[in-house]
Amino acid sequence: MLTSLFLLSTRFDDLNRQLFERTKQITEQVATTSEYAIVFSDQNMMYRILQNALSNHDINSVQLFNSEQKIIAELGSAPTQNNMTFTEESHIIEYDDHLESMSAIYYANNSLDGIFNAQTDLFNPTNQRNLIGWVKIEANKSAIKIAKYQYASLIIFSLVLLNILTILGAYHFSSHLTQPINKLAMALNKLVKGQFSAAKLTKLPPEYAELQKDLLDLTERLEHHHEELIIGIEQSTEDIRRSMDSMEEKSAQLHIANREAMESNRLKSQFLANISHEVRTPLNAILGYTKTLQKDIVDPQQRLYVDTIEQSTNSLLAIIGDILDFSKIEAGKLNLENNHFNLKALVDDVYQILSVNLLTKEKQIDLVPEFCADIPEWFVGDSTRIRQILTNLIGNAIKFTHQGSVRTKVSIASQTSQEITLSFQIIDTGIGIPEHKIHRLFKPFSQVDTSTTRQFGGTGLGLVITKKLVEQMKGKIEVSSDPSIGSTFRFTITLKKSNKTSQYKQKLDRRVLLLEPSTTYKNYLTAYLDSIGVHYVACSDIEQIISTLNKQHDAIDAVLLSVTPDDQNTTEARELIAYCAQQYAIPSIMMVQPPGQIAHYPDLKSLCSDILLKPISQDRLYQALLHINKAPIELLSQKALPSANHEHLKNLKILAVDDSPVNLQLLNHWLTPAGVKVSTAYSGRQAVDMAIHEKFDLIFMDIQMPEMDGMETTQQLRQLKHYKNTPIIALTAHALGSEQQQILASGMNAYLTKPIDEELLFTTIETWRNNTKTFQDQVDDKLINIFDLDKALAVVDGKADIAKEMFDMLADSLDAEKKLIQHHLEKQDTEKLIEVVHRIHGASKYTGTINIARHAGFLETHLKELGLEDADGVAEDFIEAIEELLNHRQLIPWPQSVNPTR
Ligand code: ADP
């Protein structure tokens, strides 16, 4: 396009210039040639000249002017009327459509010319040029315009032609380039669709030969992989199809297991619901009558028994309550109540009950409830649940603390006009909880120590329930513990303020002597005595009390005396109290740590002004000090023990082994009156020691004991020469099927399940005291119809290890097989049933399991000949045989080289 513009402009310039030149040339030519014609006024000549000029097709018109600027001749078309400028110099003016050229005509005045010119200037001949006129020519631009158009058309035409050619060329070239790429894309598309043979047909131009080769290569590889894949899939499908059968069997087993799980879950809930009702009802009766009995009984020994019944019943109620609460919480059915209660009294009460239940003669720890001064006494909330929380946490703390103290600190965390958030801390100096086990604490049924030798019972639900209750009271619970220091459980609860207030306690003007060996208690007591205005002298021992009394007995109102449960201390205390009363008529208030020995000193009650159980409640101490009572000295006579019934058991020597003194006490209580000589051992080790030195006729053995459990103790006893056949009877709390077998396998003869029934106890003793059979006879009796050891050994040439291995393999599978049989029976699937029974029948022939082999044989024949008709009874016998073997499995006396049975 640029080139065309350039060509056009040069060509147009050229045409213009040529016209210019031509016009100029013709004008000058006319000017020159018309000189003489003008001089001689030769019109013909003039017209000839003009005709000549006009013959040029560019020229439009020619005009000749004389020196006066008058036209003297003109030819051509009428000229345009422009203002003409007559100058001596020739010039050309350009207009839109024409050129106007003017030139002056001179006459050269030389010899000849003068003659002809005499007329004009006769007397003044001269050689000068004279201006004689002008010529004016108008040249037409139209000719060059046409030329220009022609030229421009030519250029444009060439331009268009050239462009068309270029486009065609480019199209051709690009299609040459893209065609193979398109073909390639189509080939790939076919590959993607898996049309390998179509992809192979793709032809690319020869310059893409290399690419074509690669494409072919790729296609073949893909085709190969594709085929391999199809083969693989077919193979897998075949495998899957083949494993369908075993899958079916497994799914049947799963189905059974699932159904069993659902059933057991349903049974669990039902059981929980039933148990609460069924167990609570008789327990209520027990508690009710116990309370009635308590009122009437004067005999201290009997009173102790009744108290023990009450405590045990209460703890049983608590456990059942726990289980029920847990199931309630699980079901989201636990609702809180609102009642007015006295928090201090509640905490005191909890401590009181727990100390009676949990402290023993050996375990003496200080129990201290501390309240910040600003805490109100009354609140509105669910006091039963708060009692439950405290009982649980303080109870745990006491259970797991052997020495030191369990303190409870109560303070206000925050309060609004309506509500108070209280913060409780239960701090013990007990065994603590290892760091890595703390996270387990609030999980259901979890206990930090889960071994059978653990020292503490419990369901593992307490803390879970506690946590839920605290959370329901808009609080939080947390624990920190260090096994070398102890544990601290902290929790907060939010309670409503109560408008109730306690009666104002006026200051007591009293002076007392205080004997309190424990520093923790002493601090607690003195702080309280100070706060109620009681003056005290803290003495460090009895001697100091006596000497103080001797000096200033007039100024003393009472003696406040702490007594530990050991006998000597109690005796001394009794003497001191009697002394104070008799000598100075000064009453004493005794503070006893449970379990007190007061029952053994019935006169103490009448000697003392008051007996306070530790932990000392502030309220009761106040009341005791307020109502100091100058008691008369009066002794109560003891009642004799009831006489025994079972005369014929006289002089029977029985050893009772149990870590719980309460249980031993109970056995003692039942057996001693019958004349049985009961010896007691608190641990397995002690029992073995006693058995070495003395021959007992019968042994009662607890199963769960710290250090060495009942089963291990029995095994050790059976090693002793004269205890090979002594009846050993287990006292167990669990007695599940599996545990019973373990008990018998450890060498015990029978078991009694706790709680022990008195009558059953005597029947058992009578059954076993006359037993002449050895323990092995007893085992053999049981096994004779079930298992034949000789047969099992004969199959493997007496190699006991192999025999046992084969037996174990069968026995391990029996539980699952049993379920499978039940399932197939239910589904009425004879074929599969025969398959399973046949399998067991085959295996049981070689493992000495004679009873199973026999019943499997019966069942297999029955099924093959009669099908499922009347097969139920036969199948039941077979399943019973399986169960019997599994139950007695532990008793099989494998020869020594064999490892003990699992
Ligand atoms: P349980 O009703 O069996 O006592 P808990 O939920 O109350 O169950 O307690 C679970 C376990 O947490 C206990 O068996 C004990 O191992 C541990 N535990 C709880 N409190 C303490 C504590 N103060 N010191 C040491 N261990 C504790």
PDB file of N, CA and C and ligand atoms in Angstrom, residues 322 392 396-397 399-400 428 431-433 441 446-449 457-464 487 489, ligand 1:
ATOM      1  N   ASP A 322     -24.755 -45.496  91.742  1.00  0.00           N
ATOM      2  CA  ASP A 322     -23.767 -45.092  90.732  1.00  0.00           C
ATOM      3  C   ASP A 322     -24.130 -45.650  89.372  1.00  0.00           C
ATOM      4  N   ASN A 392     -18.024 -38.723  96.684  1.00  0.00           N
ATOM      5  CA  ASN A 392     -17.164 -39.404  95.738  1.00  0.00           C
ATOM      6  C   ASN A 392     -15.719 -38.930  95.823  1.00  0.00           C
ATOM      7  N   ASN A 396     -12.822 -41.026  97.561  1.00  0.00           N
ATOM      8  CA  ASN A 396     -11.632 -41.452  96.811  1.00  0.00           C
ATOM      9  C   ASN A 396     -10.367 -41.011  97.528  1.00  0.00           C
ATOM     10  N   ALA A 397     -10.372 -39.742  97.951  1.00  0.00           N
ATOM     11  CA  ALA A 397      -9.168 -39.197  98.589  1.00  0.00           C
ATOM     12  C   ALA A 397      -8.821 -40.028  99.833  1.00  0.00           C
ATOM     13  N   LYS A 399      -9.772 -43.141 100.447  1.00  0.00           N
ATOM     14  CA  LYS A 399      -9.418 -44.491 100.022  1.00  0.00           C
ATOM     15  C   LYS A 399      -7.950 -44.575  99.613  1.00  0.00           C
ATOM     16  N   PHE A 400      -7.494 -43.557  98.876  1.00  0.00           N
ATOM     17  CA  PHE A 400      -6.159 -43.635  98.308  1.00  0.00           C
ATOM     18  C   PHE A 400      -5.102 -42.917  99.136  1.00  0.00           C
ATOM     19  N   ASP A 428      -5.440 -34.303  99.027  1.00  0.00           N
ATOM     20  CA  ASP A 428      -5.002 -35.449  99.827  1.00  0.00           C
ATOM     21  C   ASP A 428      -3.491 -35.625  99.756  1.00  0.00           C
ATOM     22  N   ILE A 431      -1.623 -41.673  97.420  1.00  0.00           N
ATOM     23  CA  ILE A 431      -0.688 -42.326  96.489  1.00  0.00           C
ATOM     24  C   ILE A 431      -0.580 -41.580  95.164  1.00  0.00           C
ATOM     25  N   GLY A 432      -1.465 -40.641  94.911  1.00  0.00           N
ATOM     26  CA  GLY A 432      -1.385 -39.837  93.694  1.00  0.00           C
ATOM     27  C   GLY A 432      -1.747 -40.653  92.460  1.00  0.00           C
ATOM     28  N   ILE A 433      -1.734 -39.957  91.348  1.00  0.00           N
ATOM     29  CA  ILE A 433      -2.093 -40.609  90.082  1.00  0.00           C
ATOM     30  C   ILE A 433      -0.973 -40.298  89.101  1.00  0.00           C
ATOM     31  N   LEU A 441      -9.082 -40.788  83.981  1.00  0.00           N
ATOM     32  CA  LEU A 441      -9.905 -40.699  85.178  1.00  0.00           C
ATOM     33  C   LEU A 441     -11.381 -40.500  84.907  1.00  0.00           C
ATOM     34  N   SER A 446     -13.175 -46.848  84.215  1.00  0.00           N
ATOM     35  CA  SER A 446     -11.721 -46.923  84.200  1.00  0.00           C
ATOM     36  C   SER A 446     -11.179 -46.714  85.597  1.00  0.00           C
ATOM     37  N   GLN A 447     -10.222 -47.554  85.934  1.00  0.00           N
ATOM     38  CA  GLN A 447      -9.558 -47.402  87.211  1.00  0.00           C
ATOM     39  C   GLN A 447      -8.075 -47.355  86.934  1.00  0.00           C
ATOM     40  N   VAL A 448      -7.367 -46.599  87.735  1.00  0.00           N
ATOM     41  CA  VAL A 448      -5.950 -46.425  87.459  1.00  0.00           C
ATOM     42  C   VAL A 448      -5.238 -47.765  87.615  1.00  0.00           C
ATOM     43  N   ASP A 449      -5.626 -48.538  88.618  1.00  0.00           N
ATOM     44  CA  ASP A 449      -5.021 -49.844  88.823  1.00  0.00           C
ATOM     45  C   ASP A 449      -6.065 -50.895  88.463  1.00  0.00           C
ATOM     46  N   GLY A 457     -11.592 -51.484  95.795  1.00  0.00           N
ATOM     47  CA  GLY A 457     -12.706 -51.855  94.930  1.00  0.00           C
ATOM     48  C   GLY A 457     -13.271 -50.635  94.251  1.00  0.00           C
ATOM     49  N   GLY A 458     -14.439 -50.773  93.652  1.00  0.00           N
ATOM     50  CA  GLY A 458     -15.076 -49.621  93.008  1.00  0.00           C
ATOM     51  C   GLY A 458     -15.453 -49.953  91.591  1.00  0.00           C
ATOM     52  N   THR A 459     -16.413 -49.174  91.084  1.00  0.00           N
ATOM     53  CA  THR A 459     -16.921 -49.470  89.743  1.00  0.00           C
ATOM     54  C   THR A 459     -16.215 -48.654  88.678  1.00  0.00           C
ATOM     55  N   GLY A 460     -15.485 -47.611  89.088  1.00  0.00           N
ATOM     56  CA  GLY A 460     -14.847 -46.756  88.090  1.00  0.00           C
ATOM     57  C   GLY A 460     -15.834 -45.783  87.472  1.00  0.00           C
ATOM     58  N   LEU A 461     -16.979 -45.604  88.123  1.00  0.00           N
ATOM     59  CA  LEU A 461     -17.989 -44.689  87.563  1.00  0.00           C
ATOM     60  C   LEU A 461     -18.041 -43.371  88.315  1.00  0.00           C
ATOM     61  N   GLY A 462     -17.514 -43.368  89.533  1.00  0.00           N
ATOM     62  CA  GLY A 462     -17.661 -42.221  90.424  1.00  0.00           C
ATOM     63  C   GLY A 462     -17.272 -40.904  89.772  1.00  0.00           C
ATOM     64  N   LEU A 463     -16.073 -40.857  89.195  1.00  0.00           N
ATOM     65  CA  LEU A 463     -15.591 -39.582  88.662  1.00  0.00           C
ATOM     66  C   LEU A 463     -16.365 -39.160  87.416  1.00  0.00           C
ATOM     67  N   VAL A 464     -16.806 -40.138  86.640  1.00  0.00           N
ATOM     68  CA  VAL A 464     -17.579 -39.801  85.434  1.00  0.00           C
ATOM     69  C   VAL A 464     -18.866 -39.104  85.856  1.00  0.00           C
ATOM     70  N   SER A 487      -2.901 -35.943  95.561  1.00  0.00           N
ATOM     71  CA  SER A 487      -3.747 -35.422  94.487  1.00  0.00           C
ATOM     72  C   SER A 487      -4.592 -34.262  94.992  1.00  0.00           C
ATOM     73  N   PHE A 489      -8.170 -32.463  93.752  1.00  0.00           N
ATOM     74  CA  PHE A 489      -9.294 -32.336  92.828  1.00  0.00           C
ATOM     75  C   PHE A 489      -9.948 -30.989  93.097  1.00  0.00           C
TER      76      PHE A 489
HETATM   77  P1  ADP B   1     -14.432 -45.816  91.759  1.00  0.00           P
HETATM   78  O1  ADP B   1     -15.906 -45.664  91.954  1.00  0.00           O
HETATM   79  O2  ADP B   1     -14.050 -47.195  91.266  1.00  0.00           O
HETATM   80  O3  ADP B   1     -13.602 -45.358  92.880  1.00  0.00           O
HETATM   81  P2  ADP B   1     -13.759 -43.368  90.426  1.00  0.00           P
HETATM   82  O4  ADP B   1     -14.226 -42.886  89.088  1.00  0.00           O
HETATM   83  O5  ADP B   1     -14.227 -42.646  91.609  1.00  0.00           O
HETATM   84  O6  ADP B   1     -14.112 -44.908  90.495  1.00  0.00           O
HETATM   85  O7  ADP B   1     -12.177 -43.374  90.411  1.00  0.00           O
HETATM   86  C1  ADP B   1     -11.489 -43.998  89.336  1.00  0.00           C
HETATM   87  C2  ADP B   1     -10.059 -44.260  89.681  1.00  0.00           C
HETATM   88  O8  ADP B   1      -9.341 -43.034  89.804  1.00  0.00           O
HETATM   89  C3  ADP B   1      -9.843 -44.955  90.998  1.00  0.00           C
HETATM   90  O9  ADP B   1      -9.971 -46.332  90.883  1.00  0.00           O
HETATM   91  C4  ADP B   1      -8.409 -44.566  91.302  1.00  0.00           C
HETATM   92  O10 ADP B   1      -7.528 -45.414  90.636  1.00  0.00           O
HETATM   93  C5  ADP B   1      -8.276 -43.161  90.731  1.00  0.00           C
HETATM   94  N1  ADP B   1      -8.411 -42.110  91.754  1.00  0.00           N
HETATM   95  C6  ADP B   1      -9.509 -41.363  91.995  1.00  0.00           C
HETATM   96  N2  ADP B   1      -9.276 -40.463  92.984  1.00  0.00           N
HETATM   97  C7  ADP B   1      -8.002 -40.664  93.390  1.00  0.00           C
HETATM   98  C8  ADP B   1      -7.154 -40.059  94.403  1.00  0.00           C
HETATM   99  N3  ADP B   1      -7.603 -39.072  95.187  1.00  0.00           N
HETATM  100  N4  ADP B   1      -5.900 -40.526  94.529  1.00  0.00           N
HETATM  101  C9  ADP B   1      -5.450 -41.517  93.722  1.00  0.00           C
HETATM  102  N5  ADP B   1      -6.190 -42.119  92.776  1.00  0.00           N
HETATM  103  C10 ADP B   1      -7.444 -41.714  92.600  1.00  0.00           C
END
